[in-house]
CSV table of C-alpha atoms in Angstrom, one decimal:
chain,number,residue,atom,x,y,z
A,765,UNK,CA,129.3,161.8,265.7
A,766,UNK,CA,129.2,158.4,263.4
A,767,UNK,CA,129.8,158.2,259.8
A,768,UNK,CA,128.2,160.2,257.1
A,769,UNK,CA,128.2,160.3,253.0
A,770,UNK,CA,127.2,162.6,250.2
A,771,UNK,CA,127.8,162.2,246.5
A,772,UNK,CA,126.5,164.3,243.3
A,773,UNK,CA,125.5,163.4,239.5
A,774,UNK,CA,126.2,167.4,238.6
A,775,UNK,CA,124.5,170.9,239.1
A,776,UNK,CA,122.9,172.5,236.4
A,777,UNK,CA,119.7,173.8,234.4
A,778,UNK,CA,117.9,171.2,234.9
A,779,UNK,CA,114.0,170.9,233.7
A,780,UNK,CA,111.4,171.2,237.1
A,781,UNK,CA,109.1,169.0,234.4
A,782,UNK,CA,112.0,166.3,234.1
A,783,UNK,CA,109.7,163.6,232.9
A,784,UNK,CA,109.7,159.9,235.0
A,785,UNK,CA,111.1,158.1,232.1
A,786,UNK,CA,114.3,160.0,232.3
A,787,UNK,CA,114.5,161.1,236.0
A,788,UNK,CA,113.9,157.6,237.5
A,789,UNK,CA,117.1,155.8,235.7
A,790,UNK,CA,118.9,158.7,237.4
A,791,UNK,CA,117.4,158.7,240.9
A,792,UNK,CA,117.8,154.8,240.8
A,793,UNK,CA,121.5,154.5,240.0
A,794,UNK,CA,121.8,157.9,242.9
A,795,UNK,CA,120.1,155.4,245.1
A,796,UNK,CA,121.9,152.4,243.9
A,797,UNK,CA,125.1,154.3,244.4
A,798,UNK,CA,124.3,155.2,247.9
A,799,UNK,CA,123.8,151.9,249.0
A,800,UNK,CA,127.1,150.7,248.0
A,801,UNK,CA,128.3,153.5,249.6
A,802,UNK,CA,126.3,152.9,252.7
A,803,UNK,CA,127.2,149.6,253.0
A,804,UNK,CA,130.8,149.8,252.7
A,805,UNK,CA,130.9,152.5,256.0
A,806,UNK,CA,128.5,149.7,257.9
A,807,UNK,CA,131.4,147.3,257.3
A,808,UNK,CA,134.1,149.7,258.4
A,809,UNK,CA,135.7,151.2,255.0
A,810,UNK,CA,137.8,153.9,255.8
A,811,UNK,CA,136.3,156.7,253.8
A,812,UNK,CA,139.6,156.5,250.9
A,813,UNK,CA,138.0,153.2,250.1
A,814,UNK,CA,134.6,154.0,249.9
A,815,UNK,CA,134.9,157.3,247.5
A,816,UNK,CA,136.8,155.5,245.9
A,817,UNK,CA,134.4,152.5,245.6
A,818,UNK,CA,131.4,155.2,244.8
A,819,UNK,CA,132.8,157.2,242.2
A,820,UNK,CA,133.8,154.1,240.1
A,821,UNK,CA,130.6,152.9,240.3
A,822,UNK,CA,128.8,156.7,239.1
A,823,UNK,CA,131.8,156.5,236.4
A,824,UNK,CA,129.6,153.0,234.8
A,825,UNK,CA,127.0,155.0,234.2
A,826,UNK,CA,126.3,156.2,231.0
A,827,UNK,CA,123.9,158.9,232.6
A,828,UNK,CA,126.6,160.9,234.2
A,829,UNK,CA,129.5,162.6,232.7
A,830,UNK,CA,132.2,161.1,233.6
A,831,UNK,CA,134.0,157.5,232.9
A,832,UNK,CA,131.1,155.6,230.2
A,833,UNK,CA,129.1,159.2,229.9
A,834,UNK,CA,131.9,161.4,229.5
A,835,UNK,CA,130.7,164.6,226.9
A,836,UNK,CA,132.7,165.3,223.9
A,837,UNK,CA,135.8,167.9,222.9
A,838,UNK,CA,135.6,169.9,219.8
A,839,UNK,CA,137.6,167.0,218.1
A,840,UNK,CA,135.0,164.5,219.0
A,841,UNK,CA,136.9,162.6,221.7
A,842,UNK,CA,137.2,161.8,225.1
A,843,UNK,CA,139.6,163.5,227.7
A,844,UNK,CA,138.6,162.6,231.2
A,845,UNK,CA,140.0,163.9,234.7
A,846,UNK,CA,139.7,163.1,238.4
A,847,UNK,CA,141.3,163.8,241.5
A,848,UNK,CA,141.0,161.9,244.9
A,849,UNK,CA,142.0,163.4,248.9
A,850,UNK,CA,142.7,162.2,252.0
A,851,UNK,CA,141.2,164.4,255.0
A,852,UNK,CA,143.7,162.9,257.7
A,853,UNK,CA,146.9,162.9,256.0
A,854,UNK,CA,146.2,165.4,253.2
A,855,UNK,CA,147.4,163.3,250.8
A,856,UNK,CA,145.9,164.0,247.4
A,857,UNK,CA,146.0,162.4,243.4
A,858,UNK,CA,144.7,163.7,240.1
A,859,UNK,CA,144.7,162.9,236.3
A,860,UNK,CA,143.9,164.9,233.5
A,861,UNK,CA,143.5,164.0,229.5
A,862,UNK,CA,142.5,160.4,229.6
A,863,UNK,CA,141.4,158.7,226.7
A,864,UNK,CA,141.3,154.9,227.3
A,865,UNK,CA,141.6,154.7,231.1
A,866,UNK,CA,138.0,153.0,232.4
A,867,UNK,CA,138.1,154.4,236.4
A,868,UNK,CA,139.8,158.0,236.3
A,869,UNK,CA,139.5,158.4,240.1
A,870,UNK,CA,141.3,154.5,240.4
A,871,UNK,CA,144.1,156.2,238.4
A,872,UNK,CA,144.0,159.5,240.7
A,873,UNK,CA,144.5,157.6,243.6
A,874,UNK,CA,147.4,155.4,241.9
A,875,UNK,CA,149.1,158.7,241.5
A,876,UNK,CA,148.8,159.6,244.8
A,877,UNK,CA,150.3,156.4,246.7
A,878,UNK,CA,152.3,155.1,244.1
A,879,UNK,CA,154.4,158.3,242.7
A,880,UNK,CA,155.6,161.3,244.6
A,881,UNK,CA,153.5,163.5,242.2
A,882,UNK,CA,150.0,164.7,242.7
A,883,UNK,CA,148.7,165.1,239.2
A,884,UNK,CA,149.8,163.8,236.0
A,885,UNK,CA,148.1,164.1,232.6
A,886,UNK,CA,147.6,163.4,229.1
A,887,UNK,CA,150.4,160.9,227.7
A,888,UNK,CA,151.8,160.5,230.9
A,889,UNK,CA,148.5,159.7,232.5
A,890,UNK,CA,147.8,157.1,230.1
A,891,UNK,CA,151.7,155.8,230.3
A,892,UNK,CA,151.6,155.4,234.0
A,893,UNK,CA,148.0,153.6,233.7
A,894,UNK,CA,149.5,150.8,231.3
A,895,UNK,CA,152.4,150.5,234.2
A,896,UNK,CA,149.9,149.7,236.7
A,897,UNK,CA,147.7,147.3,234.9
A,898,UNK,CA,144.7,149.5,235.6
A,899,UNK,CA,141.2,148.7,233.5
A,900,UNK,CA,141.4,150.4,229.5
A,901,UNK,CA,139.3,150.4,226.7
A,902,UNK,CA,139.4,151.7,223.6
A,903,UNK,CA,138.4,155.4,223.2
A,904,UNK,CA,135.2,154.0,221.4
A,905,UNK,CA,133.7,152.5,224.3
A,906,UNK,CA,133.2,155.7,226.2
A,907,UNK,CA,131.7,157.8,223.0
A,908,UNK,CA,127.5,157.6,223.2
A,909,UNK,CA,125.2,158.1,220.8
A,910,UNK,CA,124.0,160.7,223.1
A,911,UNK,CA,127.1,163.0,223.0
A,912,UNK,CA,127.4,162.7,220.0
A,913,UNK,CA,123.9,164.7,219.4
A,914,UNK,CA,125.2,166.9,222.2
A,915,UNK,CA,128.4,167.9,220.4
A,916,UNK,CA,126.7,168.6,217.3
A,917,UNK,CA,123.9,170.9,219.2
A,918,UNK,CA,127.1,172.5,221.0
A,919,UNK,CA,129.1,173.0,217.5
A,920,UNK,CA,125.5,174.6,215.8
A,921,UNK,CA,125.3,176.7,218.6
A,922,UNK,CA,129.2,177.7,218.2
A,923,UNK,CA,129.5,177.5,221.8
A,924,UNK,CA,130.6,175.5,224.5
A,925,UNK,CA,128.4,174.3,227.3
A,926,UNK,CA,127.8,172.5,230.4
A,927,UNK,CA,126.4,169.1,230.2
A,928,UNK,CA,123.2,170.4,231.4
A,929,UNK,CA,122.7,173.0,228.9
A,930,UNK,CA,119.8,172.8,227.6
A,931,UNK,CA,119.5,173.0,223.0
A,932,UNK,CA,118.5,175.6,221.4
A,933,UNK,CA,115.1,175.7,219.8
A,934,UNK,CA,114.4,176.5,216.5
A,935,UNK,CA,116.9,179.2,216.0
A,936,UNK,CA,116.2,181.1,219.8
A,937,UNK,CA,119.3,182.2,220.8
A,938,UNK,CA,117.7,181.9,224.4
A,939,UNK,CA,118.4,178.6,226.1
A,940,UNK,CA,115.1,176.6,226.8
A,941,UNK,CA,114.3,174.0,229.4
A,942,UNK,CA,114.7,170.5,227.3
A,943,UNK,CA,111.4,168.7,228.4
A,944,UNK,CA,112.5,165.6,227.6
A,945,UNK,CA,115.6,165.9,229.7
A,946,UNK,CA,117.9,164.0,227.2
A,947,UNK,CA,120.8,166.4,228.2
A,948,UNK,CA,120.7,165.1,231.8
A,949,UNK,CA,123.6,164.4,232.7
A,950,UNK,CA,126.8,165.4,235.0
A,951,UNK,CA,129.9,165.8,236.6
A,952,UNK,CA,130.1,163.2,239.5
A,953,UNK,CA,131.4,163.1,243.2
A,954,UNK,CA,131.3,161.6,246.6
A,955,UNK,CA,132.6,162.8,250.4
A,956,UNK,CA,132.7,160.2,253.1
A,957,UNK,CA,133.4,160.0,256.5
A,958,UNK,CA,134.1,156.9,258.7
A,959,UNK,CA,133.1,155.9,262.0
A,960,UNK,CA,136.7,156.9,262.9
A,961,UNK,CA,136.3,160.7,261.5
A,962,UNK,CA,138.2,160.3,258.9
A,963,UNK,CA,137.4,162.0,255.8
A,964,UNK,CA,137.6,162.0,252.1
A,965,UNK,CA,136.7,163.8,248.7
A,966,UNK,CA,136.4,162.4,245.3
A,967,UNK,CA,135.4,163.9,241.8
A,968,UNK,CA,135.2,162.7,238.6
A,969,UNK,CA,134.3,164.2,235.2
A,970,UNK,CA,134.6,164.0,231.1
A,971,UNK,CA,134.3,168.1,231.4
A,972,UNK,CA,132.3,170.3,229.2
A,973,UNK,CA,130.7,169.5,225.9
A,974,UNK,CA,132.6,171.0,222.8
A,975,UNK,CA,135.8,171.9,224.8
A,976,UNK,CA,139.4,173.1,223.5
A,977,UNK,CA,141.2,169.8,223.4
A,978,UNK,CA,143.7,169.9,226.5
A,979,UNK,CA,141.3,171.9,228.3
A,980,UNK,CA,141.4,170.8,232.5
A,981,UNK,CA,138.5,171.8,234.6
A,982,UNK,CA,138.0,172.2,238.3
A,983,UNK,CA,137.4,168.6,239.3
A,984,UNK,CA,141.0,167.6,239.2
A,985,UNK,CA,142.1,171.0,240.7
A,986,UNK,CA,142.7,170.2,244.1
A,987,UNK,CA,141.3,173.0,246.4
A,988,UNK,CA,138.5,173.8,243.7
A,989,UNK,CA,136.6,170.9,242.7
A,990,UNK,CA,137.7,168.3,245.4
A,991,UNK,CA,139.1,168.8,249.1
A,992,UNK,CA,139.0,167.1,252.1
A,993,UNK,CA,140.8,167.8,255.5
A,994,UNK,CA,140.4,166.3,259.2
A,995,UNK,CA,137.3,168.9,259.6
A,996,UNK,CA,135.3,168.5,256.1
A,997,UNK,CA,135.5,167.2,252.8
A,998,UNK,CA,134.1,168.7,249.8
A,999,UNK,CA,133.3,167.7,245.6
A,1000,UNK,CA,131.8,170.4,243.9
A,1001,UNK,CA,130.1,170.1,240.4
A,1002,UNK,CA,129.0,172.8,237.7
A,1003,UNK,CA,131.0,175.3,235.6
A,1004,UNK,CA,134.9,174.5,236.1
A,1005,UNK,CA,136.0,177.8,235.3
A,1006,UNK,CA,133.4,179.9,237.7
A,1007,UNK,CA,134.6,177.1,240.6
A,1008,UNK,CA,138.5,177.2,239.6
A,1009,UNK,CA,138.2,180.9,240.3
A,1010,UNK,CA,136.6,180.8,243.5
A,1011,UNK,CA,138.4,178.1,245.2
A,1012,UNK,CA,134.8,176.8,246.4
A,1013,UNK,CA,136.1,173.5,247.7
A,1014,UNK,CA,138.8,175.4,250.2
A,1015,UNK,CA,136.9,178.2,250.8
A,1016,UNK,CA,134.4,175.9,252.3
A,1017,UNK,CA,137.2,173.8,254.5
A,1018,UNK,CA,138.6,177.7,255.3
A,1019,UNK,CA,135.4,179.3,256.5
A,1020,UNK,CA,135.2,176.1,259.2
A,1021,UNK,CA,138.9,176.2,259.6
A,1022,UNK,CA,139.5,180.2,260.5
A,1023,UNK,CA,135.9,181.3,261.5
A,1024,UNK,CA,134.9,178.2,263.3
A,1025,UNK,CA,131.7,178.4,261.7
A,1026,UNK,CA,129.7,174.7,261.1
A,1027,UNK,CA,129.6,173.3,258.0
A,1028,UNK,CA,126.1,174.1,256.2
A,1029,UNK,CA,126.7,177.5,257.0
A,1030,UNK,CA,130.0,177.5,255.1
A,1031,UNK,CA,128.7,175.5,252.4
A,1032,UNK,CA,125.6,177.8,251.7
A,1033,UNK,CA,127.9,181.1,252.0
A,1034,UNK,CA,130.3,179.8,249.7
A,1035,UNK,CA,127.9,178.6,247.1
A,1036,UNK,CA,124.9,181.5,247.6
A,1037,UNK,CA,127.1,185.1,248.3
A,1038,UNK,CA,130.4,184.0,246.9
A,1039,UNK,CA,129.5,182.4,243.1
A,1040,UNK,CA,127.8,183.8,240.6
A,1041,UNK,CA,124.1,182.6,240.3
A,1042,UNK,CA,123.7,179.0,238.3
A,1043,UNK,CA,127.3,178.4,238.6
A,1044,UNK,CA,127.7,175.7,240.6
A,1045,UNK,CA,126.7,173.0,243.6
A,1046,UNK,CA,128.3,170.7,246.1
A,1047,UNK,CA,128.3,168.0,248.2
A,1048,UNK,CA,130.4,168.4,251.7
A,1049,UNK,CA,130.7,166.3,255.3
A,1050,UNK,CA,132.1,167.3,258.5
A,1051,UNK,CA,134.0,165.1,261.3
A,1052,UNK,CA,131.2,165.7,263.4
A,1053,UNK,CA,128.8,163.6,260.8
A,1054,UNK,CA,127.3,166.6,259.4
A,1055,UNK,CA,126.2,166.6,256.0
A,1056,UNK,CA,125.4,170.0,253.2
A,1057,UNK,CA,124.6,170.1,249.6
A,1058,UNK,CA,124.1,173.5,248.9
A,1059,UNK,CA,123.4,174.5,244.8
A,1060,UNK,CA,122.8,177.8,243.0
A,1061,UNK,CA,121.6,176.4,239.8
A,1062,UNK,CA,118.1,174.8,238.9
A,1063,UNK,CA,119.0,171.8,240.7
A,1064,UNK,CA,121.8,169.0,241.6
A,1065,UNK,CA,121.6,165.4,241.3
A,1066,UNK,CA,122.4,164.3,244.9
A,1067,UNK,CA,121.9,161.5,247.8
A,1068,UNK,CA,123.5,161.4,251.3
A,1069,UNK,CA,123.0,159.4,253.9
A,1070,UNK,CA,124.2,159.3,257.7
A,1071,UNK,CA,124.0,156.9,260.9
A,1072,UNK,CA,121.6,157.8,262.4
A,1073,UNK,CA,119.1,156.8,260.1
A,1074,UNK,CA,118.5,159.7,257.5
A,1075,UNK,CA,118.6,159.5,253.8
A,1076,UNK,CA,117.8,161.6,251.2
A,1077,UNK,CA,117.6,161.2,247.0
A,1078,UNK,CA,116.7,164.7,245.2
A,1079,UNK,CA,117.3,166.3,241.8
């Protein structure tokens, strides 16, 4: 038993030829990311702290969809959600709709110990940030060149898609990998636990590119996207709709909970026999300083690290 820690840049179609020039910046701020992470546990962070601490850092970078890289709605804006749990006390926040709001997972968390609500969106999100001081910016400073393209590739396509999807290709209405992997990009996460066995689940994401404005996915959703209790905590990534169905992130808690089984094997049952195929990944710690990141779909940006020594960065 010591401490443990996974987090996730999203699951999706990603290319097997990702070329260096845009896997590296990835792998590096995973790595970068995992540190901070690291080193926070080392110096005895309970595990709120340090999910918290990692997922504002994955929401900086423009690489990942969420906070800076958030994807676009079918009006061309922003609407970014997060939610935040507490293993030991099951206490839980979540925000929906943002616009201007820099951290959405700060603001998750401010919802869960400053109001007796659990999730609160759109205008009232964004009121309730002003009233705590937290971090804005205009809505410009979270709009990339880069998702801009995407939205336009989404709107030619008349559909709406994941962040990884890759573009169509000279009018195929088969989706192609994207060799130059300038769609790579995703929904982002971390689960902790502390050298006391405590545990906790954050998830963060601007959603799917070209989506109905007001439309929430799973990573807010507590019990889909994000869980954590006193024997696991869970942040899954890839189509909200597919996870919101299942329940993935409670299933996997439930499976430990009422079959007593461990927790890779929950992870892997939930993700492989219980979710369609290419649907979805996540990223999932026990008490016992167990660690799984189990994924259906191409591949899954993901690190984890634990104390006794192992580390691991993959796409």
């Amino acid at each position: 038993m010591g401490w443990a820690i996974a987090l996730h840049g999203g699951a999706g179609d990603i290319p097997l030829s990702l070329p260096l020039e845009s896997r590296q910046p990835r792998e590096e701020a995973l790595r970068r990311c995992l540190q901070i992470g690291v080193e926070a546990l080392k110096a005895k962070k309970p595990s709120l702290d340090v999910v918290e601490l990692v997922v504002r850092e994955l929401e900086n970078i423009p690489q990942f969809n969420a906070g800076k890289g958030s994807v676009l709605t079918n009006k061309g804006t922003v609407e970014m959600e997060a939610s935040i749990m507490d293993g030991s006390t099951k206490n839980c926040g979540a925000v929906s709709g943002l616009k201007t709001v820099v951290n959405a997972v700060s603001l998750a968390r401010l919802v869960m110990e400053k109001t007796p609500h659990v999730y609160l969106a759109f205008d009232g999100a964004e009121e309730f940030a002003k009233e705590q001081g937290i971090e804005t910016a205009d809505s410009s400073h979270f709009i990339t060149a880069e998702n801009v393209e995407r939205l336009k590739q989404a709107n030619e396509a008349h559909r709406v898609q994941l962040d990884y999807t890759q573009p169509l290709q000279n009018g195929s209405k088969e989706e192609r990998p994207n060799a130059n992997g300038d769609v790579q990009l995703g929904t982002v996460g971390c689960v902790s636990v502390d050298s006391y066995g405590n545990l906790a689940a954050a998830t963060s994401t601007g959603g799917l590119v070209n989506k109905r404005v007001g439309r929430i996915g799973d990573s807010p959703i507590i019990g889909a996207g994000t869980y954590a209790s006193e024997l696991c905590a869970v942040s899954c990534t890839g189509k909200g709709e597919a996870i919101l169905c299942a329940t993935v992130a409670r299933d996997v808690a439930a499976m430990m909970e009422f079959k007593g089984v461990p927790l890779e094997e929950a992870a892997s049952y939930v993700i492989h026999e219980c979710m369609p195929k290419g649907t979805a990944g996540l990223v999932a710690v026990s008490a016992a300083g167990e660690v799984a990141m189990p994924y259906n779909t191409t591949g899954m940006f993901r690190a984890c690290a634990t104390e006794d020594g192992y580390s691991e960065v993959a796409i």
